[in-house]
Short mmCIF file of C-alpha atoms and ligand atoms in Angstrom, two decimals:
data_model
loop_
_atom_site.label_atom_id
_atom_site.label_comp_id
_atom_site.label_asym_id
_atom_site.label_seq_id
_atom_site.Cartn_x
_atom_site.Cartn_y
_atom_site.Cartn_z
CA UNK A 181 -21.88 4.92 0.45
CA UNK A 182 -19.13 2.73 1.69
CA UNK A 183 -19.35 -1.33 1.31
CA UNK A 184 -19.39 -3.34 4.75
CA UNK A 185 -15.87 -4.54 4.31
CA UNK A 186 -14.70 -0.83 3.85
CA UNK A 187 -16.46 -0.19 7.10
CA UNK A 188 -14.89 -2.95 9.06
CA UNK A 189 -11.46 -2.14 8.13
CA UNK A 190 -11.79 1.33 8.48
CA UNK A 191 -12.90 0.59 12.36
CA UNK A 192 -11.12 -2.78 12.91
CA UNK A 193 -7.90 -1.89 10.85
CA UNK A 194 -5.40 -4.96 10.47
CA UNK A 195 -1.90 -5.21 10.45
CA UNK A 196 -1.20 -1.17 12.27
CA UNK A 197 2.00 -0.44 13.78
CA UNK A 198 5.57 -0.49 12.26
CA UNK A 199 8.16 -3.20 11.67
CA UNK A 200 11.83 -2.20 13.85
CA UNK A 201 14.67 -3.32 11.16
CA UNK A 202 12.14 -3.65 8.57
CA UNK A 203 13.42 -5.23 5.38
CA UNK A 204 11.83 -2.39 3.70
CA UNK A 205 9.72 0.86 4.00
CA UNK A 206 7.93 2.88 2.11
CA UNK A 207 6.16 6.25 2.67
CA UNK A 208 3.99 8.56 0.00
CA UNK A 209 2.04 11.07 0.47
CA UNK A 210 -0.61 12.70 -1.71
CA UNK A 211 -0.09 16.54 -1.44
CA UNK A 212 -3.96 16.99 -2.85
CA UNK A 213 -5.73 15.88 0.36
CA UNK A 214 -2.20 15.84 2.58
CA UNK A 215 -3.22 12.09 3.20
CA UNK A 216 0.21 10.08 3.86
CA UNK A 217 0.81 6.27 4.17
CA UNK A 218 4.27 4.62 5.59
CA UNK A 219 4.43 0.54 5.08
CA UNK A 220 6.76 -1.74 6.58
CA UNK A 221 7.98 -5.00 5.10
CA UNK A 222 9.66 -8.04 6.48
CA UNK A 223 10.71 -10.35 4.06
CA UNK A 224 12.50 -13.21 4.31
CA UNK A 225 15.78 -15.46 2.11
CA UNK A 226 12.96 -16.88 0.00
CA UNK A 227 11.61 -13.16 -0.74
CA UNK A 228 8.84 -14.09 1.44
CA UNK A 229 6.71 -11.35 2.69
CA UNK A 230 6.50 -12.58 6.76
CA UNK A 231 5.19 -9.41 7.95
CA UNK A 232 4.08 -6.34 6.84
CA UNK A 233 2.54 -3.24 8.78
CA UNK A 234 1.17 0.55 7.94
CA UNK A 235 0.52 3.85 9.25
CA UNK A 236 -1.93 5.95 7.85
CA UNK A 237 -2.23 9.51 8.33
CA UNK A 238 -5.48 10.10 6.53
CA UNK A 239 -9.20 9.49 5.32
CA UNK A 240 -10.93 6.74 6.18
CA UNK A 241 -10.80 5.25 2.67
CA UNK A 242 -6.78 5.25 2.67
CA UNK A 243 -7.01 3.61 6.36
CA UNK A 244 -9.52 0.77 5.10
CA UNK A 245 -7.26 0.54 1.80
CA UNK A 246 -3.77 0.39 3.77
CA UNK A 247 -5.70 -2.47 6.10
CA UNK A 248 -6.74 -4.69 3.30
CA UNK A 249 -3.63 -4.08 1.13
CA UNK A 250 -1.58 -5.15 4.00
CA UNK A 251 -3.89 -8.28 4.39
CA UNK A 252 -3.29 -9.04 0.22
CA UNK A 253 0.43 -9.51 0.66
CA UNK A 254 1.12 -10.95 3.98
CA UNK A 255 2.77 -14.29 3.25
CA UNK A 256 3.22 -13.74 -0.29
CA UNK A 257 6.50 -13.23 -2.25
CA UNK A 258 7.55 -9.99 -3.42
CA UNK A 259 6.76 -10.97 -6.96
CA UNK A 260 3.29 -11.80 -6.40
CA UNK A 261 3.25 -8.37 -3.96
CA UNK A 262 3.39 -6.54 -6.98
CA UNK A 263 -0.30 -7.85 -8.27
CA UNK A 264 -1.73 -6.44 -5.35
CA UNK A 265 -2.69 -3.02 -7.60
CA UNK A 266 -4.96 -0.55 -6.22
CA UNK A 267 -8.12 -2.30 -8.48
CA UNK A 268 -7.27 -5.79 -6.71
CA UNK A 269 -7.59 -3.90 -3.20
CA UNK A 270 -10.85 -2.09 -4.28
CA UNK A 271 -11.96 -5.50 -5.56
CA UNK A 272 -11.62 -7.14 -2.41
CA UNK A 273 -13.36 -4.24 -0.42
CA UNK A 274 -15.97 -4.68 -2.90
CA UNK A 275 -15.66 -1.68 -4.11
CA UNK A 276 -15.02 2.18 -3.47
CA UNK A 277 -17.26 5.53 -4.52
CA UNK A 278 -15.57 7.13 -7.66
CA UNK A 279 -14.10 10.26 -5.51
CA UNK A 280 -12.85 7.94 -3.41
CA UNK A 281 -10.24 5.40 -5.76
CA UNK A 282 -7.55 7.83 -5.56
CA UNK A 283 -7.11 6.62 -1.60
CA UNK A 284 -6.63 2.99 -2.96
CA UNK A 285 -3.41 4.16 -5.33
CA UNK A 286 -1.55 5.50 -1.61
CA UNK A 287 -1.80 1.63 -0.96
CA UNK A 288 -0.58 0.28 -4.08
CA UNK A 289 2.07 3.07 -4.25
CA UNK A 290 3.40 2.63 -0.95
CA UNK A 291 3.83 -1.01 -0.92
CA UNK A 292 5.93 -0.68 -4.05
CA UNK A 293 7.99 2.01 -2.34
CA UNK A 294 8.50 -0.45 0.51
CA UNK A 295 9.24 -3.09 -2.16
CA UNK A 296 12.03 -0.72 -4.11
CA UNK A 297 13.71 0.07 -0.95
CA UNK A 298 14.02 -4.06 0.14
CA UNK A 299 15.37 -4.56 -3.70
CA UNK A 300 17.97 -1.30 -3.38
CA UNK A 301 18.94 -2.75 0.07
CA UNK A 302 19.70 -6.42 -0.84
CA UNK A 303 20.65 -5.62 -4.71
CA UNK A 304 18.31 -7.19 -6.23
CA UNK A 305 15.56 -6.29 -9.51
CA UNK A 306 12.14 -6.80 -8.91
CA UNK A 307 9.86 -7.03 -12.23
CA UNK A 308 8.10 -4.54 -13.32
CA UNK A 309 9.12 -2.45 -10.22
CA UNK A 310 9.38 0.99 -10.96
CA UNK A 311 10.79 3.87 -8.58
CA UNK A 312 9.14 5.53 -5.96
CA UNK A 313 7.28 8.52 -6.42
CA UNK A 314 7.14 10.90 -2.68
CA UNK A 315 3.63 12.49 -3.93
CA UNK A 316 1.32 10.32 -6.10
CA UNK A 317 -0.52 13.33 -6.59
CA UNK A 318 2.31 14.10 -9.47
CA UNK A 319 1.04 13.99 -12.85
CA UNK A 320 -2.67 13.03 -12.06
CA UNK A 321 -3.53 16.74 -13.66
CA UNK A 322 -6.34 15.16 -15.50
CA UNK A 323 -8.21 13.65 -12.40
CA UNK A 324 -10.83 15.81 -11.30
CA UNK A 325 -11.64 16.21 -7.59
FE1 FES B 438 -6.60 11.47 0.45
FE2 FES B 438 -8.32 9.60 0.84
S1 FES B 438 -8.73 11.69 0.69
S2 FES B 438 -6.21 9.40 0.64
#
């Protein structure tokens, strides 16, 4: 059911733990399945992404997500952090079963709610970053579970 790369970063998760005086965090939550993901940025003067680490509270799918998202923007800058979407994660765990792609949005989504609290912090607009939502469960009425 699950692809080989799903496996190994479900048991060999990279990039767990948190950031102290991270340049940014984010935490959402999907109030469907109670699953909840917190990410931790470190970014540097050039917008750099240095460091970046997660905590996952939740199915193994949003653990192996979390883990390769975390691996997608490490060393990138926040602009190109923004193309890591939820089908480039699945991508590069080639692949996730149908019941299981809402686990790869808690990624996306919590990245970008690290990403708008760095960009409140230092004042800055990031493109095409829109705010936070707590529970990405909002407004998915026509997803069937
Ligand atoms: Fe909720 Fe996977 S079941 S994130």
């Amino acid at each position: 059911m699950y692809s080989e790369k799903v496996m190994d970063h479900f048991q060999n998760p990279r990039n767990v733990g948190e950031i102290q005086d991270a340049s940014g965090t984010g935490t959402v939550g999907n109030a469907k399945c109670g699953d909840i993901m917190r990410i931790y940025l470190d970014i540097d003067d050039d917008q750099i992404i240095r460091d970046v680490k997660f905590k996952t509270f939740g199915c193994g799918a949003a653990v192996a997500t979390s883990s390769m998202a975390t691996e997608l923007v490490k060393g990138k800058s926040v602009q190109e952090a923004m193309q890591v979407t939820n089908k480039a994660v699945m991508e590069a765990l080639d692949g996730l079963p149908p019941v299981k792609v809402h686990c790869s949005l808690l990624a996306e989504e919590a990245i970008h709610a690290a990403l708008w609290d760095y960009a409140q912090k230092n004042h800055i607009q990031i493109e095409g970053l829109k705010p936070p939502k707590s529970d990405i469960s909002e407004g998915e009425e026509e997803e069937e579970y």
